[in-house]
Short mmCIF file of C-alpha atoms in Angstrom, two decimals:
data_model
loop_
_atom_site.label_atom_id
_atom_site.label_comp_id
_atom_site.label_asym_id
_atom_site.label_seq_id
_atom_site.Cartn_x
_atom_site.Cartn_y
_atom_site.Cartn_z
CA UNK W 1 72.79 89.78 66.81
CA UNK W 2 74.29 89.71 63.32
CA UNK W 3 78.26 90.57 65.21
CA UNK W 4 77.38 87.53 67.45
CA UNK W 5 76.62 85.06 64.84
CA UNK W 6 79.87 86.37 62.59
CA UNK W 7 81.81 86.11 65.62
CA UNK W 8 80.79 82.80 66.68
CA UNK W 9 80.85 81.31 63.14
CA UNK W 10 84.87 82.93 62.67
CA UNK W 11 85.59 81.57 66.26
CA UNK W 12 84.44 77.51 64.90
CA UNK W 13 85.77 78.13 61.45
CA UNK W 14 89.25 79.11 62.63
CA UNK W 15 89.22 76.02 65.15
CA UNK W 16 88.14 73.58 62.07
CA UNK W 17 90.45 74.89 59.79
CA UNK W 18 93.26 75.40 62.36
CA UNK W 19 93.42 71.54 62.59
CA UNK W 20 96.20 70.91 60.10
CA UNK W 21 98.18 74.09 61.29
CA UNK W 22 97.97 72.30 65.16
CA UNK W 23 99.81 69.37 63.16
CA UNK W 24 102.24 70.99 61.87
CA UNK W 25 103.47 73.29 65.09
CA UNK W 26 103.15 69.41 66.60
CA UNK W 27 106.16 68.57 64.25
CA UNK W 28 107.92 71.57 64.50
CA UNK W 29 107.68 71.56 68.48
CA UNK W 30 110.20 68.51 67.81
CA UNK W 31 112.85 70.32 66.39
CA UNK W 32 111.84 74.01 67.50
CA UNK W 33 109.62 74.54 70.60
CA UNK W 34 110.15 78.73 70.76
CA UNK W 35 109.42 78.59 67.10
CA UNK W 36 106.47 76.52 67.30
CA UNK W 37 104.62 78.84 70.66
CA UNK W 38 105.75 82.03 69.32
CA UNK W 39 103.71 80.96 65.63
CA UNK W 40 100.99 79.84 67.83
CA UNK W 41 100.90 82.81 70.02
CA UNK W 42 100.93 85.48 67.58
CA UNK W 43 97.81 83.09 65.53
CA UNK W 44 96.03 83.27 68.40
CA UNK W 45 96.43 86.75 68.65
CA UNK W 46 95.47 87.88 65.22
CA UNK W 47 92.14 85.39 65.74
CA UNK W 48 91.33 87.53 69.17
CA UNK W 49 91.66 90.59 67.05
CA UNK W 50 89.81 89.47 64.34
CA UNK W 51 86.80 88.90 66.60
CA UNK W 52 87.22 92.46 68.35
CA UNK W 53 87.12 93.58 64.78
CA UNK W 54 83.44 91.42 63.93
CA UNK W 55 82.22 92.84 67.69
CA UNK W 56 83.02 96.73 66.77
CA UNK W 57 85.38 96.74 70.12
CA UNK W 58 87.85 99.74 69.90
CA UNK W 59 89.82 98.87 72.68
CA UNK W 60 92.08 101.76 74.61
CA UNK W 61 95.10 100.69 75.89
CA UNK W 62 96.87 102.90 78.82
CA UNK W 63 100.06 102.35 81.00
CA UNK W 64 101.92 99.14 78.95
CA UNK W 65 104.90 100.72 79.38
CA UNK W 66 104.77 99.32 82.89
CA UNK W 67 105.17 95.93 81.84
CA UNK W 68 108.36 94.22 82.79
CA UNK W 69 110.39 93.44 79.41
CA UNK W 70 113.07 91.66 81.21
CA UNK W 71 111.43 88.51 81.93
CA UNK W 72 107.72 86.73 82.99
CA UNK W 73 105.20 88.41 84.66
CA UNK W 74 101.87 87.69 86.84
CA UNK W 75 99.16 89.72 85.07
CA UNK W 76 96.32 90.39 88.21
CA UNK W 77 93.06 91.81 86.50
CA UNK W 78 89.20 92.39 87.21
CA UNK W 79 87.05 90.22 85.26
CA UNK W 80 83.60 91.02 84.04
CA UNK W 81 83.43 89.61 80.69
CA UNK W 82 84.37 86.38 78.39
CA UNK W 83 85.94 89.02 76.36
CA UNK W 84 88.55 90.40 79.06
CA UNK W 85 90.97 87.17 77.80
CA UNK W 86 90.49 87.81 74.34
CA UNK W 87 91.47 91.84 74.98
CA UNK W 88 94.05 91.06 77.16
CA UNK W 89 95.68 88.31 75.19
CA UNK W 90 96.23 90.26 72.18
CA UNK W 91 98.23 92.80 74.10
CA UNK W 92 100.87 90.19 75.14
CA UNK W 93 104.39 90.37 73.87
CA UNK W 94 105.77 87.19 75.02
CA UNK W 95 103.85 83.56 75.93
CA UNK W 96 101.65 83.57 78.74
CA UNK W 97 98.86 81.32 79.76
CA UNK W 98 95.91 82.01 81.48
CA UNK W 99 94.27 80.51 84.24
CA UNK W 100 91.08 79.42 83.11
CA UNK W 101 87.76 77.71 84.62
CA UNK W 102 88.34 73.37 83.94
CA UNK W 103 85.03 73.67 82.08
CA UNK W 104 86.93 75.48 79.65
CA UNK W 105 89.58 72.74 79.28
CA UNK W 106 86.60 70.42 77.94
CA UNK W 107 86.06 72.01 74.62
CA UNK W 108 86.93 70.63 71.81
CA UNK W 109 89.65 71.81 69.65
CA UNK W 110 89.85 74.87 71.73
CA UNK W 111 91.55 73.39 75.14
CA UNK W 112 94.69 72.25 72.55
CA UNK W 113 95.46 75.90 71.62
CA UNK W 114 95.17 76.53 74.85
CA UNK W 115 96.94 73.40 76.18
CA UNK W 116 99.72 74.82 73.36
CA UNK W 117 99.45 78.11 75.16
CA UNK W 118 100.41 77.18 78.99
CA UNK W 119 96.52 77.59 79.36
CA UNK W 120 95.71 75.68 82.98
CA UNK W 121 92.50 75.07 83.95
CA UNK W 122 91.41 75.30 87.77
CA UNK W 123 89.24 72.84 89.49
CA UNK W 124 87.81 75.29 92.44
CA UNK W 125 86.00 72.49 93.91
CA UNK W 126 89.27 70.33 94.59
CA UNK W 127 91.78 71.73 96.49
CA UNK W 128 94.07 69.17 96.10
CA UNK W 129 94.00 69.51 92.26
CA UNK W 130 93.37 73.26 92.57
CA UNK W 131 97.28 73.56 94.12
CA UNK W 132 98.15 71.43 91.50
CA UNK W 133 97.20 74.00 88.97
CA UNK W 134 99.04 76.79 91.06
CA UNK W 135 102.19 74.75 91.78
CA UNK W 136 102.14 74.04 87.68
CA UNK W 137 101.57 77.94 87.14
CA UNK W 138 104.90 78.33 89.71
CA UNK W 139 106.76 76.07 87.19
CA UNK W 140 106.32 77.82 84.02
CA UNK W 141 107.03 80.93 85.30
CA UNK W 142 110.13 79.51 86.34
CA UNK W 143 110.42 78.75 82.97
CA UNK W 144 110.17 81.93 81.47
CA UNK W 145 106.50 82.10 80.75
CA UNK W 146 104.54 84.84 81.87
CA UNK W 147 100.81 83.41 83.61
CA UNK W 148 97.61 85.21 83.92
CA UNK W 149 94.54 85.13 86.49
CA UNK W 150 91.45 86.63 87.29
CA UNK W 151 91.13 86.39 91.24
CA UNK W 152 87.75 87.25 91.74
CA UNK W 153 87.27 83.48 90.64
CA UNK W 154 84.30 84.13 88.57
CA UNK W 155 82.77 86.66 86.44
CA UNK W 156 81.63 90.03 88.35
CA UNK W 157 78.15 90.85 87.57
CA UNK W 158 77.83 94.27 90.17
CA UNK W 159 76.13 96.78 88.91
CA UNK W 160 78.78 99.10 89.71
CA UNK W 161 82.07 97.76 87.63
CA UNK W 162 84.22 99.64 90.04
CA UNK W 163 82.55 97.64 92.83
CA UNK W 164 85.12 94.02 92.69
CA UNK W 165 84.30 90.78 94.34
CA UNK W 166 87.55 90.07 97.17
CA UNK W 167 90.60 89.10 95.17
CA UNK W 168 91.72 85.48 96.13
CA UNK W 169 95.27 85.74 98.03
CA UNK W 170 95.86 82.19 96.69
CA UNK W 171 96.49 83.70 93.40
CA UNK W 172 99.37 85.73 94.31
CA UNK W 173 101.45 82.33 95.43
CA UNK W 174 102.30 82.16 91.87
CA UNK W 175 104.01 85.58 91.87
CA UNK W 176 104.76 85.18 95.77
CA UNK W 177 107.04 81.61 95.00
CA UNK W 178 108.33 83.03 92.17
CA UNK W 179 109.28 86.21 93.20
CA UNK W 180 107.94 87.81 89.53
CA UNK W 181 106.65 91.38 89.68
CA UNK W 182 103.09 91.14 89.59
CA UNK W 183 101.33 94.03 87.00
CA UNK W 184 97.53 95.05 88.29
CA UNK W 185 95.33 94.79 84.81
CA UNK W 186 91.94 97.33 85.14
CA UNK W 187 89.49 96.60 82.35
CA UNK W 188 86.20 98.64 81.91
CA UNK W 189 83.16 98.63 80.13
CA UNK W 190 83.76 95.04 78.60
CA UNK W 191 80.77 93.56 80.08
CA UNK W 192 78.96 96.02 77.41
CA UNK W 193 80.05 94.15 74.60
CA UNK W 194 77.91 90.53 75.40
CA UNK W 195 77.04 90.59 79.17
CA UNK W 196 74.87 93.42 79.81
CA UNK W 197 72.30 92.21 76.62
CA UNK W 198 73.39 88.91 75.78
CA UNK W 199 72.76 87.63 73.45
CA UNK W 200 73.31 90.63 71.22
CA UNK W 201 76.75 92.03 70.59
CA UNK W 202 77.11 95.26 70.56
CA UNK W 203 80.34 98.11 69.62
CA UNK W 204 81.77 98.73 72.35
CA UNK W 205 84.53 101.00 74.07
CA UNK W 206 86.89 99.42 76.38
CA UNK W 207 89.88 101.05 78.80
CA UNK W 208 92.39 98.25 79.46
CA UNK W 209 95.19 100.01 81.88
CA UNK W 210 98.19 98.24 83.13
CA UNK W 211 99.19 99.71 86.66
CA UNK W 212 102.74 99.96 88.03
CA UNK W 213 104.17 96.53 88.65
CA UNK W 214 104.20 95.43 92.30
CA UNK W 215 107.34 92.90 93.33
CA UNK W 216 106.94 90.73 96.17
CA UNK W 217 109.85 90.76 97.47
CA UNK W 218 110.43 94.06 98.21
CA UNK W 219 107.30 94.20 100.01
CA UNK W 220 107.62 94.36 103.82
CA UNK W 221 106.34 91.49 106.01
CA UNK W 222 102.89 93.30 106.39
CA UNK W 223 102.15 94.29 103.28
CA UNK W 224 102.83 90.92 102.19
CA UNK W 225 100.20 89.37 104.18
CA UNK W 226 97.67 91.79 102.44
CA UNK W 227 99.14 92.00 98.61
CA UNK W 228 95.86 90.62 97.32
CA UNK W 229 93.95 93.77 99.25
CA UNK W 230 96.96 96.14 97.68
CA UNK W 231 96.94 94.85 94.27
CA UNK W 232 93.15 95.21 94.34
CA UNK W 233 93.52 99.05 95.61
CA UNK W 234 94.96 99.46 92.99
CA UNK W 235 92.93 98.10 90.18
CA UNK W 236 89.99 99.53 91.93
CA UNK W 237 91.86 103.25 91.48
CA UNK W 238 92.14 102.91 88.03
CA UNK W 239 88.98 101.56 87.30
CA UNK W 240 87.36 104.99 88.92
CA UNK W 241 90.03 106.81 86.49
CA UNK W 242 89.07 105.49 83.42
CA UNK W 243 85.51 106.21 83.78
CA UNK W 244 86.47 109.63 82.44
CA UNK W 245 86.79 107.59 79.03
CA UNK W 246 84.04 106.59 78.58
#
């Protein structure tokens, strides 16, 4: 309970302090935009780490040498835990936003450095703004910025964390319209760290494997049709590997 609490009390200090450093990236997004994300990005990163720290949460990381350096990227991954963006985030080496639950874009303080990050924040109950979100996530990738979703939609509570909820093949328009390779993300055991006994906090080990990237367009017209089922495969392979880790 005691990692929760210091945790939770880093997470609102760093958000109440961080005010006056969101001003000033404000004024240097004037003259400097990179400058101003790339300073935000690698704050946010050492505040995710910082927390993983407090939690005890050695994290293993396999395969990153599979990530495209050349440009952005559509990170596809299983998601069991809060934690998985806070794991994942710290292990990226240019800006990418996540796709994220709207509920999420209604904190306080917390939806601006996310806002700051390319964070969007899905509506699943609208489609109409739902595409909105997607065709936005097209853009910045266009842009250069790498984007990152979850596409069971939710949080997987199964028993068995090899045992995935069907990813959503609306996810993969964003890699699909883009033609960006698409890298499979397998994360294990992170549910252990709050889910399994909230709310107690507890050292964990996590696997976090990237998988060889997948590119749409070299796909052939059937496999196409069923990239969410292949990209899935595959994050369901590796998540059977890595239980050798643990």
């Amino acid at each position: 309970m005691i990692r929760a609490i210091l945790a939770l009390l880093f997470a609102i200090l760093y958000l109440i302090l961080g005010i006056p450093v969101l001003i000033v990236e404000w004024v240097i997004r004037k003259f400097n935009r990179q400058a101003a994300d790339i300073s935000s990005l690698r704050m946010v990163q050492w505040a995710f780490r910082v927390i993983l720290f407090i939690c005890g949460t050695k994290v293993t990381v396999i395969g990153e040498e599979n990530i495209p350096q050349d440009g952005p990227v559509l990170y596809i991954g299983n998601h069991r835990s809060y934690f998985d963006i806070i794991i994942t985030y710290t292990r990226c080496r240019r800006l990418t936003g996540y796709i994220a639950k709207d509920t999420m874009g209604k904190v306080p303080l917390l939806n601006i450095w996310m806002k700051r990050l390319y964070c969007l924040f899905l509506d699943r109950k609208d489609m109409k703004k739902g595409l909105k979100t997607i065709l936005t996530g097209i853009d910045q990738i266009k842009n250069g910025i790498s984007m990152a979703i979850f596409p069971e939609g939710t949080r997987n509570r199964n028993a068995d964390q090899t045992d995935m909820l069907p990813f959503k093949s609306g996810s993969f328009k964003l890699a699909e319209k883009t033609g960006c390779p698409i890298v499979p993300m397998a994360i294990t055991n992170s549910a252990d760290i709050l889910e399994n006994h909230f709310p107690k906090v507890r050292k964990t080990h996590v696997i976090l494997q990237y998988g060889k990237p997948v590119y749409p367009n070299e796909l052939s017209r059937e496999d196409k049709k069923r990239i969410a089922t292949l990209v899935q495969d595959q994050v369901r392979d590796m998540l059977f590997d890595n239980q050798k880790y643990l």
